[in-house]
Coordinates of C-alpha atoms in Angstrom, one line a residue:
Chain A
X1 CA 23.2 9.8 -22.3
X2 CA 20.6 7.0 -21.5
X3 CA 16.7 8.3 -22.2
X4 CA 15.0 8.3 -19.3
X5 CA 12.5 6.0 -19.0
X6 CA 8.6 7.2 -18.4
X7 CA 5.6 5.4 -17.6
X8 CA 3.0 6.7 -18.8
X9 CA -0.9 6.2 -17.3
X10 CA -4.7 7.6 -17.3
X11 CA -7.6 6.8 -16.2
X12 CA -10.0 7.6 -19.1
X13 CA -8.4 4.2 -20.7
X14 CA -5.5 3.2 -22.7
X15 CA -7.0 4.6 -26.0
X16 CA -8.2 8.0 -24.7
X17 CA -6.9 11.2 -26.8
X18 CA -5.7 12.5 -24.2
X19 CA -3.8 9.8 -23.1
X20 CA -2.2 9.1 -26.6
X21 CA -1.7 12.7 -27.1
X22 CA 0.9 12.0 -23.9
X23 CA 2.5 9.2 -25.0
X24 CA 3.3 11.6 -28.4
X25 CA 4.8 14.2 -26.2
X26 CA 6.6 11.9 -24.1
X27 CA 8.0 9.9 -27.3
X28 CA 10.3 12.7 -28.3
X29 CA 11.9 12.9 -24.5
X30 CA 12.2 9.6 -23.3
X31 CA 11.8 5.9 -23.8
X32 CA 7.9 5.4 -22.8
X33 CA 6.6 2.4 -21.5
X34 CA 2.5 2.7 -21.1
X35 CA 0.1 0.4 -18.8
X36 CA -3.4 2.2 -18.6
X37 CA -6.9 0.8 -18.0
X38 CA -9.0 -1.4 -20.7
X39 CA -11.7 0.8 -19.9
X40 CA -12.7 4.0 -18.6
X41 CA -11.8 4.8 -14.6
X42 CA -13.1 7.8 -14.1
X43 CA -13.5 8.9 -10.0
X44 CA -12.1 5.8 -9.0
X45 CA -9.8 8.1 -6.6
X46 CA -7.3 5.8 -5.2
X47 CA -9.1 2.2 -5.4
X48 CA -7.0 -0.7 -5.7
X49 CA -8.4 -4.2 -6.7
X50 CA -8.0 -6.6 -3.7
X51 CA -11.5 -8.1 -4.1
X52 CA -11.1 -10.2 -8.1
X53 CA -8.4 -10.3 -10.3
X54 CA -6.6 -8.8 -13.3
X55 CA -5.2 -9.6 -16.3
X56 CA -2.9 -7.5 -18.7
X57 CA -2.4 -7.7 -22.7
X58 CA 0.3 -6.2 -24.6
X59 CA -1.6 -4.2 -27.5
X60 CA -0.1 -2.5 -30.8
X61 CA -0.8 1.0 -31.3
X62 CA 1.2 3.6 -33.2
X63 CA 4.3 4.7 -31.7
X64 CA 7.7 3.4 -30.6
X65 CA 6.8 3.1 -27.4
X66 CA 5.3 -0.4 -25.6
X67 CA 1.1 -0.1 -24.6
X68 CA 0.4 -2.6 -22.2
X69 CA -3.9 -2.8 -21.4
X70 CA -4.4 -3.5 -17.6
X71 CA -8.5 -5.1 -16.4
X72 CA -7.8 -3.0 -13.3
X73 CA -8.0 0.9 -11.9
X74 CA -5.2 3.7 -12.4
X75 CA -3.8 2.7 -8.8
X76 CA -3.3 -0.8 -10.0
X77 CA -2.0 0.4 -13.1
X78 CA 1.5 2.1 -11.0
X79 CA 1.3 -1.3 -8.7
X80 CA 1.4 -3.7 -11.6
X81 CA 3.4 -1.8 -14.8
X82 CA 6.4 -1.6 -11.4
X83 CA 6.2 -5.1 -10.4
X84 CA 5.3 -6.7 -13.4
X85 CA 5.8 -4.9 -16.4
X86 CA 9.3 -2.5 -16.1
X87 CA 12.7 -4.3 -15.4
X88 CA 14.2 -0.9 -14.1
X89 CA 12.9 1.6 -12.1
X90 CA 11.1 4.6 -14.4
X91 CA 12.9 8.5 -14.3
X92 CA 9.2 9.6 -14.4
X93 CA 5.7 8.9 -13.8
X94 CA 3.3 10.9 -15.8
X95 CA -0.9 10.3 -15.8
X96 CA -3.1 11.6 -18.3
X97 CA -3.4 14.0 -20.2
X98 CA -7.1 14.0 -18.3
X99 CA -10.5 14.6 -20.7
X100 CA -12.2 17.7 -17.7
X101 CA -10.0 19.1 -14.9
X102 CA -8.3 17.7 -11.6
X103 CA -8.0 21.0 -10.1
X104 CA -8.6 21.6 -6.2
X105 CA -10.6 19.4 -3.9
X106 CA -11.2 17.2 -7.5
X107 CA -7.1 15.6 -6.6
X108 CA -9.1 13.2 -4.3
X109 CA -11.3 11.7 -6.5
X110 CA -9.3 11.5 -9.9
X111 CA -7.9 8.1 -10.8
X112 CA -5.1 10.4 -12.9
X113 CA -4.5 12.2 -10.0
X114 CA -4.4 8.7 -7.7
X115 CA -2.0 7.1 -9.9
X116 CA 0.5 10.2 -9.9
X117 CA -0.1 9.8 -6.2
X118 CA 0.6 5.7 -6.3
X119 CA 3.7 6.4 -7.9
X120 CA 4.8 9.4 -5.4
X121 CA 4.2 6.6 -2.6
X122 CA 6.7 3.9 -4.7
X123 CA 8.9 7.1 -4.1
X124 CA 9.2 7.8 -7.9
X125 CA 8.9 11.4 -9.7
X126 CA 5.6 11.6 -10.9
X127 CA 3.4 14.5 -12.7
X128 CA -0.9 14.7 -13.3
X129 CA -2.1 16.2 -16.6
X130 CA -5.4 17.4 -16.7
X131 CA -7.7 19.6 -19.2
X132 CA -10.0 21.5 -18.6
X133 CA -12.3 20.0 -21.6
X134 CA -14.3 16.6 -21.1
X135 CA -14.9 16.3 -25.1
X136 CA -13.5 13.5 -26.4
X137 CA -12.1 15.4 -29.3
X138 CA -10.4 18.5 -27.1
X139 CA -7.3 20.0 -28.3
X140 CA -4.5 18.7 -26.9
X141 CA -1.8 20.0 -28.8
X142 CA -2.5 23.6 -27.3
X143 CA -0.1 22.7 -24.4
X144 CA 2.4 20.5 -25.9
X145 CA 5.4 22.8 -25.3
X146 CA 4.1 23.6 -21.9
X147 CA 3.6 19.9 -20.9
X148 CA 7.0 19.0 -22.0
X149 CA 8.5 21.9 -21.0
X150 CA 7.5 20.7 -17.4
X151 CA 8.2 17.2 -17.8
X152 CA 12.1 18.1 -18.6
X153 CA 12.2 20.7 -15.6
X154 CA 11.1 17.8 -13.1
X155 CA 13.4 15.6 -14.8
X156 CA 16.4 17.7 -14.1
X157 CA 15.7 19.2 -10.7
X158 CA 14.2 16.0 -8.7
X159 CA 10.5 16.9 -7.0
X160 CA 10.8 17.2 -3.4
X161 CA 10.5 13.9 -1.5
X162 CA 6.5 13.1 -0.9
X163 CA 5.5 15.8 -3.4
X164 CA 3.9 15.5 -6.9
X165 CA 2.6 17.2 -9.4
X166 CA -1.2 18.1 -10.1
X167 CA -1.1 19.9 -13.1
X168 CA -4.6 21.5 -15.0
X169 CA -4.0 23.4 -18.5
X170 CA -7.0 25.8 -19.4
X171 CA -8.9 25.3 -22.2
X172 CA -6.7 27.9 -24.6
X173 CA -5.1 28.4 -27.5
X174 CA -1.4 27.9 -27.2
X175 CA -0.8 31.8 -27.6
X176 CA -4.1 32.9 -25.4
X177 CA -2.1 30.8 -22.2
X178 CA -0.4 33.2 -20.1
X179 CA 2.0 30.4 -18.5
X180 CA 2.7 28.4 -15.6
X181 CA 1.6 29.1 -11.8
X182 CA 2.6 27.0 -8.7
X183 CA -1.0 27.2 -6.8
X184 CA -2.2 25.5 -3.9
X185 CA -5.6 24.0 -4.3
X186 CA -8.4 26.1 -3.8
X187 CA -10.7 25.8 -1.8
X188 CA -14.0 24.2 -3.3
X189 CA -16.7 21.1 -3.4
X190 CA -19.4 19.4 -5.1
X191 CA -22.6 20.8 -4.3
X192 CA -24.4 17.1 -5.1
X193 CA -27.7 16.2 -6.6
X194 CA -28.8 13.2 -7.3
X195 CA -31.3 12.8 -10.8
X196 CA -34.1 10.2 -9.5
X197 CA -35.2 8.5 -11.9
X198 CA -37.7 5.1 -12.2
X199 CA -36.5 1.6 -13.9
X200 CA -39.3 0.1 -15.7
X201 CA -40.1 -2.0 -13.1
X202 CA -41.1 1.0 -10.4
X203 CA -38.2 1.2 -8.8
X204 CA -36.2 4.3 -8.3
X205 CA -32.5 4.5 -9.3
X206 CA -30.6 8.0 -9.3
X207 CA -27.6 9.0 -10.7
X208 CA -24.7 11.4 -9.0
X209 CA -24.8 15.0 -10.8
X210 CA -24.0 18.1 -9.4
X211 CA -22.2 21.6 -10.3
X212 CA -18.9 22.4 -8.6
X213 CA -18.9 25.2 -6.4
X214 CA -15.4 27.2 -6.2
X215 CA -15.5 29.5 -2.4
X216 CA -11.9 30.6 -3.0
X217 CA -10.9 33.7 -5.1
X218 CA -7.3 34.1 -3.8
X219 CA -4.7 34.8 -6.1
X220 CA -3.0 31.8 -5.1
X221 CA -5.5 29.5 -5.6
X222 CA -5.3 27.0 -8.8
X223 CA -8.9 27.6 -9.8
X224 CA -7.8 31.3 -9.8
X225 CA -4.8 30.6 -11.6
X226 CA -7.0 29.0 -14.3
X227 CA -9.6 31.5 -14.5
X228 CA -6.8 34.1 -15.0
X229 CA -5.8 31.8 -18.4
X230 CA -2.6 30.4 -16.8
X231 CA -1.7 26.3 -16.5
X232 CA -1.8 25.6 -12.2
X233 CA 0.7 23.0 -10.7
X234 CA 0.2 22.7 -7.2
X235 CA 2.8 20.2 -5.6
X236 CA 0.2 17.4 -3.8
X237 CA 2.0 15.1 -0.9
X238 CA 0.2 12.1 0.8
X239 CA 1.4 12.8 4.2
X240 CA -2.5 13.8 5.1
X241 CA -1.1 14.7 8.2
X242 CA -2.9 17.9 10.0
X243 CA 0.8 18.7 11.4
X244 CA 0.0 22.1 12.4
X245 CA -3.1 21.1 14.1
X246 CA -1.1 18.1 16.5
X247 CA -0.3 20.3 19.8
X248 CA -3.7 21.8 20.1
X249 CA -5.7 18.1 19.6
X250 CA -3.1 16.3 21.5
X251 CA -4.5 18.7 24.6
X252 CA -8.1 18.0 23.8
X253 CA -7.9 13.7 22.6
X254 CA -4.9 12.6 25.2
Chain B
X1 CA -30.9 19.3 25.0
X2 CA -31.6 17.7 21.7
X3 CA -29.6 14.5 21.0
X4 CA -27.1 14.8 18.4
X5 CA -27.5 13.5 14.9
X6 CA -24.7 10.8 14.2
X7 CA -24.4 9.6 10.5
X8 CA -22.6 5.9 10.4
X9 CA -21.0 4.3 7.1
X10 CA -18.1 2.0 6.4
X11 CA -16.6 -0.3 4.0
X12 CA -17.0 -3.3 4.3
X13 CA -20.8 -3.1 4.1
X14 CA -24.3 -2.5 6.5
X15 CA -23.9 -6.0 7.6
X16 CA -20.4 -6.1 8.9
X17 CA -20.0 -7.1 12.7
X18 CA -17.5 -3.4 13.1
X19 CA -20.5 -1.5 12.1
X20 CA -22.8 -3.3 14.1
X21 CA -20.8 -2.6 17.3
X22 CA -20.1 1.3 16.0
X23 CA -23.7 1.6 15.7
X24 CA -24.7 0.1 19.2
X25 CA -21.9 2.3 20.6
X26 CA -23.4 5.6 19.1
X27 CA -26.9 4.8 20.3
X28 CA -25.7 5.5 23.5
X29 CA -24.9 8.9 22.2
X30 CA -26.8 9.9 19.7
X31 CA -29.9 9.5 16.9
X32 CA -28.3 7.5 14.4
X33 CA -28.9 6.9 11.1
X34 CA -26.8 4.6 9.2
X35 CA -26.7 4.8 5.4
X36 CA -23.5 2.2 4.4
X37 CA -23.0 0.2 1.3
X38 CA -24.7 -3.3 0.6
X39 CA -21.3 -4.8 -0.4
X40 CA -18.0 -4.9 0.5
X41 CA -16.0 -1.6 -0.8
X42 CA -12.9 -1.9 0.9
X43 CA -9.5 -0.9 -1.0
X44 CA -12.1 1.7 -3.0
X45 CA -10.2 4.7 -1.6
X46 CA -12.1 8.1 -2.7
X47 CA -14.4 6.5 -5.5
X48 CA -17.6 7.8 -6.8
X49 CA -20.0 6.5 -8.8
X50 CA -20.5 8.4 -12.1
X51 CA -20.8 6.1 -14.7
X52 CA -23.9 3.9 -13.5
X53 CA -26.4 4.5 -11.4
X54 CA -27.4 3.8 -8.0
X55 CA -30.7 2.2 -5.4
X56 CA -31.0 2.3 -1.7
X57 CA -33.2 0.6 0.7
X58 CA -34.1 1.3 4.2
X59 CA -33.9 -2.3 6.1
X60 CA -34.6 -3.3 9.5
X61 CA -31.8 -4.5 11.5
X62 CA -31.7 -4.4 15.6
X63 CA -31.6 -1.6 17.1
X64 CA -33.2 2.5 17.4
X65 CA -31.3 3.3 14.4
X66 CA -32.6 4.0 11.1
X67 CA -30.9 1.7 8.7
X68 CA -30.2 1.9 4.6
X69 CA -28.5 0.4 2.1
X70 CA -27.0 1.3 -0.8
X71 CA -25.4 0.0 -4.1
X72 CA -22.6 2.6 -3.9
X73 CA -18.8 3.1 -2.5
X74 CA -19.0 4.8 0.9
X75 CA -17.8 8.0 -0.6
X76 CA -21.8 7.7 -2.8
X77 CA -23.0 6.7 0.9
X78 CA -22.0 10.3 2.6
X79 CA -23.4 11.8 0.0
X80 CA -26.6 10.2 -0.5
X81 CA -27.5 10.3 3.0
X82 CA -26.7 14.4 3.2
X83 CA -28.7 14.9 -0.2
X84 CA -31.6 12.3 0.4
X85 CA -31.9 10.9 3.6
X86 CA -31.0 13.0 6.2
X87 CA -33.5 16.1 7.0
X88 CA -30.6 17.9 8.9
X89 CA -27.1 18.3 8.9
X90 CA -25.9 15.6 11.3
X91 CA -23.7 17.0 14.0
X92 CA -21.0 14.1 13.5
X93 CA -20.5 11.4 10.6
X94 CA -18.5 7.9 12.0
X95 CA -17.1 6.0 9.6
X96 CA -16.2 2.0 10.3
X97 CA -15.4 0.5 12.2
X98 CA -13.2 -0.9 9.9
X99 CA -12.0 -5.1 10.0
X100 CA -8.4 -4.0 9.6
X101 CA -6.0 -1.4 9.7
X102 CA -5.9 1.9 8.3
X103 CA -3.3 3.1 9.3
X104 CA -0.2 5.4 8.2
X105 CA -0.6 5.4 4.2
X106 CA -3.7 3.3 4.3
X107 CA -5.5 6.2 5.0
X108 CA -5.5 6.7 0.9
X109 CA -6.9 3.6 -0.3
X110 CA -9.2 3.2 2.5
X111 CA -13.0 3.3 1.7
X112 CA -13.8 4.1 5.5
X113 CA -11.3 7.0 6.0
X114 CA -12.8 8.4 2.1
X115 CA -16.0 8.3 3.6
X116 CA -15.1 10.3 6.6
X117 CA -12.9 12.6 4.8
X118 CA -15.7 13.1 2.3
X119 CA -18.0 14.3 5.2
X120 CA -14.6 16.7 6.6
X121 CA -15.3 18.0 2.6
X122 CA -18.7 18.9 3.2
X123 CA -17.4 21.2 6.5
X124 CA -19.1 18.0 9.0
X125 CA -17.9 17.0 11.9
X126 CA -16.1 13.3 11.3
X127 CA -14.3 9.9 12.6
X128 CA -13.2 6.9 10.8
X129 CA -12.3 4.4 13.1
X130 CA -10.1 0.9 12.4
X131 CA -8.9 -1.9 14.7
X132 CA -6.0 -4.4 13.9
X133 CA -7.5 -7.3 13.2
X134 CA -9.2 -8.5 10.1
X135 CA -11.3 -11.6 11.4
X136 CA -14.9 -11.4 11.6
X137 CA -15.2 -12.4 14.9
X138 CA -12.8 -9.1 15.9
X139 CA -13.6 -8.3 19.3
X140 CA -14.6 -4.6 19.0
X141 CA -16.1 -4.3 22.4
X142 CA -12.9 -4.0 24.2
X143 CA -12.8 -0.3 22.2
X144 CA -16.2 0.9 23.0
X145 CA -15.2 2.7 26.3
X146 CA -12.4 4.7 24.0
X147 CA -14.5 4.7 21.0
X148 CA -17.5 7.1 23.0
X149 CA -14.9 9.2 25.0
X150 CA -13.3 10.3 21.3
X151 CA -17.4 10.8 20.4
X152 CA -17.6 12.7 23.2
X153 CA -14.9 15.0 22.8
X154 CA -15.2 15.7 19.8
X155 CA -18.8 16.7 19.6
X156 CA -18.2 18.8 22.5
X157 CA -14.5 20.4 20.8
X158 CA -15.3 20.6 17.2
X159 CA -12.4 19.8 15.2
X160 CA -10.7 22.6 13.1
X161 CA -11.9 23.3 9.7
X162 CA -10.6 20.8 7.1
X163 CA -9.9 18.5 9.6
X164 CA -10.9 14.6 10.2
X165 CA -9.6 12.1 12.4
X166 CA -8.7 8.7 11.7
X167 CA -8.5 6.5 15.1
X168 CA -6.3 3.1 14.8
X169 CA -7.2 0.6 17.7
X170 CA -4.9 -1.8 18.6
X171 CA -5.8 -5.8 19.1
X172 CA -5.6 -5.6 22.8
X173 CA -7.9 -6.2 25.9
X174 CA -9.4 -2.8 27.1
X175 CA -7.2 -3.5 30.1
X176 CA -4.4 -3.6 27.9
X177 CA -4.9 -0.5 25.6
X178 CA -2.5 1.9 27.4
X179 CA -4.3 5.4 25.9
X180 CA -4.7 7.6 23.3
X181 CA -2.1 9.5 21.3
X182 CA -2.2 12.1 18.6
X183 CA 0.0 10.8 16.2
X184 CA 1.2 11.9 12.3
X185 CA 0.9 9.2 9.9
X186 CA 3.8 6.9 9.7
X187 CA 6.1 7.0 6.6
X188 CA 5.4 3.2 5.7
X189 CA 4.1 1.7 2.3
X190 CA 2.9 -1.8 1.0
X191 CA 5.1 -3.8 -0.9
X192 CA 3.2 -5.5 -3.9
X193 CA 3.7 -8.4 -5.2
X194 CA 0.9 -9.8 -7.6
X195 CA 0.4 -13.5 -7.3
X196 CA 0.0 -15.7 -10.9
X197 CA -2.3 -17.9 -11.6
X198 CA -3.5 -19.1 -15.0
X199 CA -7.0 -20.2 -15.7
X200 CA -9.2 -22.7 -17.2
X201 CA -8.4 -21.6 -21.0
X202 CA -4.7 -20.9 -20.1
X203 CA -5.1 -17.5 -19.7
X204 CA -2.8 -15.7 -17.1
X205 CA -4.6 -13.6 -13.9
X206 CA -2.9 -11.8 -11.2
X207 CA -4.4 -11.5 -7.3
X208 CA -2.7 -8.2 -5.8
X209 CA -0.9 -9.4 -2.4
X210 CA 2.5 -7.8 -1.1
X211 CA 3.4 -6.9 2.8
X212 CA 3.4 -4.0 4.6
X213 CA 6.7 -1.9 5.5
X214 CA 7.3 0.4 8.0
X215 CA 10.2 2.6 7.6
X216 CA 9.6 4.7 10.1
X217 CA 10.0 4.4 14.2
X218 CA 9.6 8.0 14.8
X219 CA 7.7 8.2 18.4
X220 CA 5.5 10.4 17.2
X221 CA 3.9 8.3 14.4
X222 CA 1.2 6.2 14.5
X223 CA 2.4 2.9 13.8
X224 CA 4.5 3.1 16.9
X225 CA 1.9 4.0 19.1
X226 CA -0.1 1.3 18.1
X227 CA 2.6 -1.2 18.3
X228 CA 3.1 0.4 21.8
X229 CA -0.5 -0.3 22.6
X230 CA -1.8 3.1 22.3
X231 CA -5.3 3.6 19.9
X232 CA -3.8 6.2 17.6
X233 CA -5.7 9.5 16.3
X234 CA -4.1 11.6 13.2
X235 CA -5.7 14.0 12.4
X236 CA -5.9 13.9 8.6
X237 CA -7.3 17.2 6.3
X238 CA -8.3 17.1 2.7
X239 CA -6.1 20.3 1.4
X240 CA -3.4 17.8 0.0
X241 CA -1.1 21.3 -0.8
X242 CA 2.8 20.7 -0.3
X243 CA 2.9 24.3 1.3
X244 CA 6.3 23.9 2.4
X245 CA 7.4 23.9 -1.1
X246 CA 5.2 26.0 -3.0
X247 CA 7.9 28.9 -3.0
X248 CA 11.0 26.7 -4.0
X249 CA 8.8 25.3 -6.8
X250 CA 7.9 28.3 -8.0
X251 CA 11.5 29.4 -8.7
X252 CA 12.6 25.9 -10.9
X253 CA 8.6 25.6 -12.6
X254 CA 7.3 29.4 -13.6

């Protein structure tokens, strides 16, 4: 039987642990082919570059898959490893593995999450990895069997049509995780602050912080999942669609 | 009775004429305060900026309206103006209106539908609006009858919780717009194409173009009502949960 094919993306940047910690797992099931970003893409959500250009180098790094280095965000990354890069269509889109978590409301502003969106829209399978640990020299090994345990379910039962996979892995020793629960996203925000701070010439500048702010203890919930020690995949779709909210508006706007 | 607070942003920056015109229109309304990006910052979907910093200005531009400017993605502009400009929570946020559509999937890389569904996260009232046409000269005054009745409602129905609306306008005379429908958004999706170029020092660069495809004529979607003449409304929520298939996915993935 043929491997199946995988691209493999991120959006901390083609030489990320996390994201070569992926490519490793994804070696030993299929043939990869990786185009990441040159450089870190952090909360770049879904942006796509319309406004300058990009360019793309082939780059040797160790492994028997192909690393290709793209100027652009994760978004463009899916866009241009499709139309530019792969001469078939890939069995499976996976993004990460993600340095900090992509759990509830944070699906909206991850580049990982975006591009496992991107490639959900080109109508391919397609998976987000995130965990929960922003150090550049987390663990990632901790989930291996879990990560590819999930990557060959998907591969043989096909995700629904529309639907990927936001995936978040708790910060655990292998035998501490207690499994795998299919969540939907919590409930939860940013509360913001912004650090003001003055440039040497008097004028102020301020940089986004804040502390996340979870409102949503059910026991469905991924950040509840996670709390609880398990790995969360809630199936994400980009049909933003309020469906169940159309009669009653339709009555009010019309 | 105290005039409601309306926050304006968009994407393609404080200057644009859409703004302009969204702004005069909400005078009529409201006290409005615009905080919007100096720059263009369309095509940056949910983007925040984390990884350098940011400066505002208040400027003076025609108008009762408070007006400032700021170096961010309209996603940074919501949330600057609710953490450092405003003094109260505004009763709506508008976001646009946008030179272009937004339309069906373009709802996910749009910087003007992030920005209002970054408002719909912070439990605000909110609008993005779009009309179909790109020029600079667009003729958005033909809308600002429609544009203030969908104000108007909605201030006076607040939307359901999680909820935002994104309002399509068709290129048409007022006379010629035929309503308002409450649509879904329209199975459609861009096909890319990336356009090559080689520069000066015979290095290859890529310009993402491609076409838009609609692949669906259901007459509840949005892209038929606006080729129909109809401004469409979905409404569009921020829980991007697959609930439909959280139990099947439970049986193949725990």
């Amino acid at each position: 039987m043929k491997k199946p094919l995988i691209l493999v993306t991120n959006d901390d940047g083609i030489t990320a642990p996390g994201i070569r910690n992926l490519v490793e797992f994804m070696n030993e099931i299929g043939e990869v082919v990786v185009v990441a970003p040159n450089s870190p893409q952090s909360g770049k959500g879904h942006a796509i570059t319309i406004d300058s250009t990009l360019t793309f180098e082939e780059i040797n790094l160790d492994g028997p898959q192909k690393d290709y280095s793209l100027s652009g965000t994760p978004v463009d990354c899916v866009k241009f490893a499709l139309n530019k890069i792969l001469t078939r269509k890939p069995d499976l889109v996976v993004s990460g593995i993600n340095h900090g978590a992509n759990s509830s409301i944070n699906v909206i502003y991850s580049g990982t999450m975006s591009a496992a969106v991107e490639a959900g829209v080109e109508g391919l399978q397609s998976i987000g990895f995130s965990l929960l640990d922003f150090s550049w020299d987390a663990d990632f090994s901790q989930a291996k069997e879990y990560i590819q345990q999930i990557v060959k379910k998907v591969l043989e039962n096909p995700l629904p049509k529309g639907v990927v996979l936001n995936v978040n892995i708790p910060k655990l020793k292998r035998e501490d995780i207690k499994g795998v629960k299919v969540c939907r996203q919590a409930n939860a925000k940013w509360e913001e602050n912004f650090d003001e701070r003055t440039n040497p010439h008097g004028k102020k500048y301020y940089w986004l912080t804040g502390y996340f702010n979870n409102m949503d203890d059910g026991h469905d919930a991924d950040e509840t999942a996670l709390a609880d020690g398990y790995i969360s995949i809630v199936p994400v779709k980009f049909d933003l669609t309020a469906h169940e909210h159309l009669q009653n508006l339709r009555a009010i706007l019309e």
